[in-house]
Amino acid sequence: MPSATAGPQKEVPTIDWLLVCLGNPGKEYENTRHNIGFMAADELSRREGVKINKLRYRALSGEVRAGTQRVLVIKPQTYMNLSGESVKLAGGFYKIPPDHVLVISDDVALPLGKLRIRAGGSAGGHNGLKNIIAHLGTDQFPRVRVGVGAPAHPEHEMIDWVIGPFSAQEKKAVAEAVSRAVDAALCVVEHGVQEAQNRYN
């Protein structure tokens, strides 16, 4: 029997969606191609007036609303290759099914600024997505992929490209793409993947 002095069981608050914004922590990675997910989280934070700065689940987190849906936004602090650790911890705590785990990531296969919304699929060579798939045990979770372009010269190392900064000329297109990525993510949450694809793909 529970002790008479034991307090009531603390209920886990309802979270409907997990919005995973991928990037690498640290000043040296700010405004780099691989950090477009972090940029989207910062844009959402600015729009909603919500701080995404609570350290838990090996991520910085904050909560926003999209219509009637409560959304936990996370910026994993594990470095890109281990992003799935944060997703598994947060998703497990709130019992969020994979089809309500929405990921915003960069994509070198898309031209700069182009969006691609998908309901699931392979990692496409993206190490953050690869690790999330491994931890969730499925690739059937929605994602908003934001084009960052590919290096012009094949001999350019891909890792140097994705952790490289955007040029001054690229920054306007990047800002617009990040804003549209946030719009697309909120659309997925409120209206579903199909509607977001119709509007933003």
Short mmCIF file of C-alpha atoms in Angstrom, two decimals:
data_model
loop_
_atom_site.label_atom_id
_atom_site.label_comp_id
_atom_site.label_asym_id
_atom_site.label_seq_id
_atom_site.Cartn_x
_atom_site.Cartn_y
_atom_site.Cartn_z
CA MET A 1 0.00 0.00 0.00
CA PRO A 2 1.28 3.51 -0.74
CA SER A 3 2.39 5.55 2.22
CA ALA A 4 -0.12 8.06 3.56
CA THR A 5 2.51 10.76 3.09
CA ALA A 6 3.07 9.97 -0.60
CA GLY A 7 1.88 12.78 -2.84
CA PRO A 8 -0.39 12.27 -5.85
CA GLN A 9 1.11 10.80 -9.03
CA LYS A 10 2.31 13.62 -11.26
CA GLU A 11 0.54 13.45 -14.62
CA VAL A 12 2.54 13.75 -17.82
CA PRO A 13 1.18 16.75 -19.77
CA THR A 14 -0.32 16.00 -23.16
CA ILE A 15 1.94 16.73 -26.11
CA ASP A 16 0.43 15.97 -29.53
CA TRP A 17 3.48 16.46 -31.74
CA LEU A 18 7.26 16.45 -31.48
CA LEU A 19 8.90 18.96 -33.85
CA VAL A 20 12.56 18.03 -34.23
CA CYS A 21 14.73 20.82 -35.64
CA LEU A 22 18.11 19.40 -36.62
CA GLY A 23 21.49 21.08 -36.29
CA ASN A 24 24.78 21.07 -34.41
CA PRO A 25 25.28 22.97 -31.14
CA GLY A 26 28.10 25.50 -30.81
CA LYS A 27 28.98 28.94 -32.16
CA GLU A 28 31.12 27.52 -34.96
CA TYR A 29 28.07 25.80 -36.51
CA GLU A 30 25.67 28.74 -36.39
CA ASN A 31 24.25 29.74 -39.79
CA THR A 32 25.76 26.72 -41.55
CA ARG A 33 23.87 24.54 -44.05
CA HIS A 34 23.50 21.65 -41.61
CA ASN A 35 21.85 24.00 -39.08
CA ILE A 36 18.83 24.99 -41.11
CA GLY A 37 16.63 23.07 -38.64
CA PHE A 38 17.98 25.15 -35.74
CA MET A 39 17.28 28.29 -37.79
CA ALA A 40 13.67 27.14 -38.24
CA ALA A 41 13.34 26.61 -34.47
CA ASP A 42 14.69 30.12 -33.87
CA GLU A 43 12.23 31.57 -36.38
CA LEU A 44 9.34 29.75 -34.68
CA SER A 45 10.58 30.98 -31.30
CA ARG A 46 10.66 34.57 -32.59
CA ARG A 47 7.18 34.34 -34.13
CA GLU A 48 5.48 32.73 -31.16
CA GLY A 49 7.39 34.61 -28.45
CA VAL A 50 8.34 31.26 -26.92
CA LYS A 51 11.82 30.42 -25.65
CA ILE A 52 13.26 27.12 -26.86
CA ASN A 53 15.91 26.91 -24.18
CA LYS A 54 14.88 24.32 -21.58
CA LEU A 55 17.56 21.63 -21.47
CA ARG A 56 15.99 18.17 -21.29
CA TYR A 57 16.00 14.98 -23.39
CA ARG A 58 19.55 15.97 -24.48
CA ALA A 59 17.95 18.89 -26.34
CA LEU A 60 16.86 22.48 -25.93
CA SER A 61 13.08 22.50 -25.85
CA GLY A 62 10.02 24.71 -25.75
CA GLU A 63 6.30 24.31 -26.34
CA VAL A 64 4.15 26.01 -28.98
CA ARG A 65 0.56 25.63 -30.12
CA ALA A 66 -0.57 25.01 -33.68
CA GLY A 67 -4.35 25.36 -33.68
CA THR A 68 -5.53 22.88 -31.04
CA GLN A 69 -2.28 20.88 -31.16
CA ARG A 70 0.39 21.12 -28.47
CA VAL A 71 3.84 20.84 -30.02
CA LEU A 72 7.13 20.22 -28.22
CA VAL A 73 9.93 21.79 -30.27
CA ILE A 74 13.40 20.36 -29.72
CA LYS A 75 16.88 21.28 -30.89
CA PRO A 76 19.00 18.17 -30.16
CA GLN A 77 22.30 19.04 -28.47
CA THR A 78 23.96 15.68 -29.20
CA TYR A 79 25.49 16.70 -32.55
CA MET A 80 23.81 15.67 -35.77
CA ASN A 81 24.88 12.01 -35.92
CA LEU A 82 23.21 11.21 -32.57
CA SER A 83 20.00 13.24 -33.01
CA GLY A 84 17.88 10.12 -32.55
CA GLU A 85 18.82 9.95 -28.86
CA SER A 86 16.86 13.15 -28.15
CA VAL A 87 13.96 12.04 -30.30
CA LYS A 88 13.70 8.68 -28.52
CA LEU A 89 13.87 10.28 -25.05
CA ALA A 90 11.29 13.00 -25.73
CA GLY A 91 9.02 10.83 -27.86
CA GLY A 92 9.17 8.02 -25.31
CA PHE A 93 8.36 10.31 -22.39
CA TYR A 94 5.28 11.77 -24.06
CA LYS A 95 4.35 8.51 -25.88
CA ILE A 96 4.34 10.26 -29.25
CA PRO A 97 3.87 7.88 -32.20
CA PRO A 98 6.36 8.18 -35.10
CA ASP A 99 3.74 9.68 -37.43
CA HIS A 100 3.57 12.65 -35.02
CA VAL A 101 7.35 13.14 -34.98
CA LEU A 102 8.03 15.89 -37.53
CA VAL A 103 11.64 16.61 -38.51
CA ILE A 104 13.04 19.74 -40.20
CA SER A 105 16.39 19.10 -41.85
CA ASP A 106 18.71 20.36 -44.56
CA ASP A 107 18.90 18.54 -47.91
CA VAL A 108 21.84 18.78 -50.32
CA ALA A 109 19.83 17.02 -53.06
CA LEU A 110 17.44 19.99 -53.32
CA PRO A 111 18.27 23.40 -54.82
CA LEU A 112 18.83 26.19 -52.31
CA GLY A 113 15.53 27.27 -50.76
CA LYS A 114 13.32 24.52 -52.22
CA LEU A 115 11.13 22.59 -49.76
CA ARG A 116 10.16 18.93 -49.93
CA ILE A 117 7.55 17.57 -47.50
CA ARG A 118 7.40 13.79 -47.10
CA ALA A 119 5.34 11.44 -44.91
CA GLY A 120 8.31 9.07 -44.56
CA GLY A 121 11.13 7.45 -46.49
CA SER A 122 14.86 6.85 -46.41
CA ALA A 123 17.45 9.12 -44.82
CA GLY A 124 18.82 10.08 -48.24
CA GLY A 125 22.36 10.05 -46.84
CA HIS A 126 21.49 12.50 -44.03
CA ASN A 127 23.15 11.28 -40.81
CA GLY A 128 20.67 12.99 -38.49
CA LEU A 129 17.70 11.34 -40.22
CA LYS A 130 19.59 8.03 -40.32
CA ASN A 131 20.05 8.10 -36.55
CA ILE A 132 16.41 9.05 -35.92
CA ILE A 133 15.28 6.12 -38.11
CA ALA A 134 17.56 3.80 -36.11
CA HIS A 135 16.16 4.99 -32.75
CA LEU A 136 12.49 5.02 -33.81
CA GLY A 137 12.81 1.69 -35.60
CA THR A 138 10.91 3.08 -38.61
CA ASP A 139 11.35 5.60 -41.41
CA GLN A 140 7.63 6.40 -41.40
CA PHE A 141 7.70 9.82 -39.80
CA PRO A 142 7.03 13.13 -41.59
CA ARG A 143 9.77 15.57 -42.47
CA VAL A 144 10.24 18.99 -44.02
CA ARG A 145 13.45 18.99 -46.02
CA VAL A 146 14.99 22.36 -46.89
CA GLY A 147 17.26 22.58 -49.90
CA VAL A 148 20.79 23.87 -49.27
CA GLY A 149 22.19 22.93 -52.69
CA ALA A 150 25.18 20.75 -53.46
CA PRO A 151 28.82 21.79 -53.93
CA ALA A 152 29.58 23.03 -57.44
CA HIS A 153 32.76 20.95 -57.66
CA PRO A 154 32.55 17.17 -57.10
CA GLU A 155 35.91 17.15 -55.31
CA HIS A 156 34.49 19.41 -52.60
CA GLU A 157 34.15 17.33 -49.41
CA MET A 158 30.46 16.99 -48.50
CA ILE A 159 31.11 17.40 -44.76
CA ASP A 160 32.92 20.69 -45.41
CA TRP A 161 29.99 21.80 -47.54
CA VAL A 162 27.24 21.07 -45.00
CA ILE A 163 29.11 22.62 -42.08
CA GLY A 164 30.09 25.60 -44.21
CA PRO A 165 28.32 28.97 -43.88
CA PHE A 166 25.89 30.45 -46.36
CA SER A 167 27.30 33.17 -48.58
CA ALA A 168 26.04 36.75 -48.34
CA GLN A 169 24.16 36.24 -51.64
CA GLU A 170 22.45 33.10 -50.32
CA LYS A 171 21.22 34.56 -47.04
CA LYS A 172 18.01 36.17 -48.37
CA ALA A 173 16.91 32.91 -50.04
CA VAL A 174 17.78 31.01 -46.86
CA ALA A 175 15.72 33.34 -44.63
CA GLU A 176 12.72 32.95 -46.96
CA ALA A 177 13.13 29.16 -47.03
CA VAL A 178 13.37 28.95 -43.24
CA SER A 179 10.19 31.01 -42.87
CA ARG A 180 8.37 28.77 -45.38
CA ALA A 181 9.69 25.65 -43.61
CA VAL A 182 8.08 26.86 -40.37
CA ASP A 183 4.82 27.55 -42.24
CA ALA A 184 4.98 24.06 -43.77
CA ALA A 185 5.68 22.38 -40.42
CA LEU A 186 2.72 24.13 -38.76
CA CYS A 187 0.56 23.15 -41.74
CA VAL A 188 1.54 19.47 -41.31
CA VAL A 189 0.56 19.64 -37.64
CA GLU A 190 -2.76 21.40 -38.21
CA HIS A 191 -3.89 20.05 -41.58
CA GLY A 192 -1.80 16.96 -42.36
CA VAL A 193 1.07 16.03 -44.67
CA GLN A 194 -1.04 15.98 -47.86
CA GLU A 195 -2.23 19.56 -47.41
CA ALA A 196 1.31 20.75 -46.63
CA GLN A 197 2.60 18.99 -49.75
CA ASN A 198 -0.07 20.68 -51.87
CA ARG A 199 0.87 24.09 -50.51
CA TYR A 200 4.67 23.93 -50.15
CA ASN A 201 6.24 21.19 -52.31
#
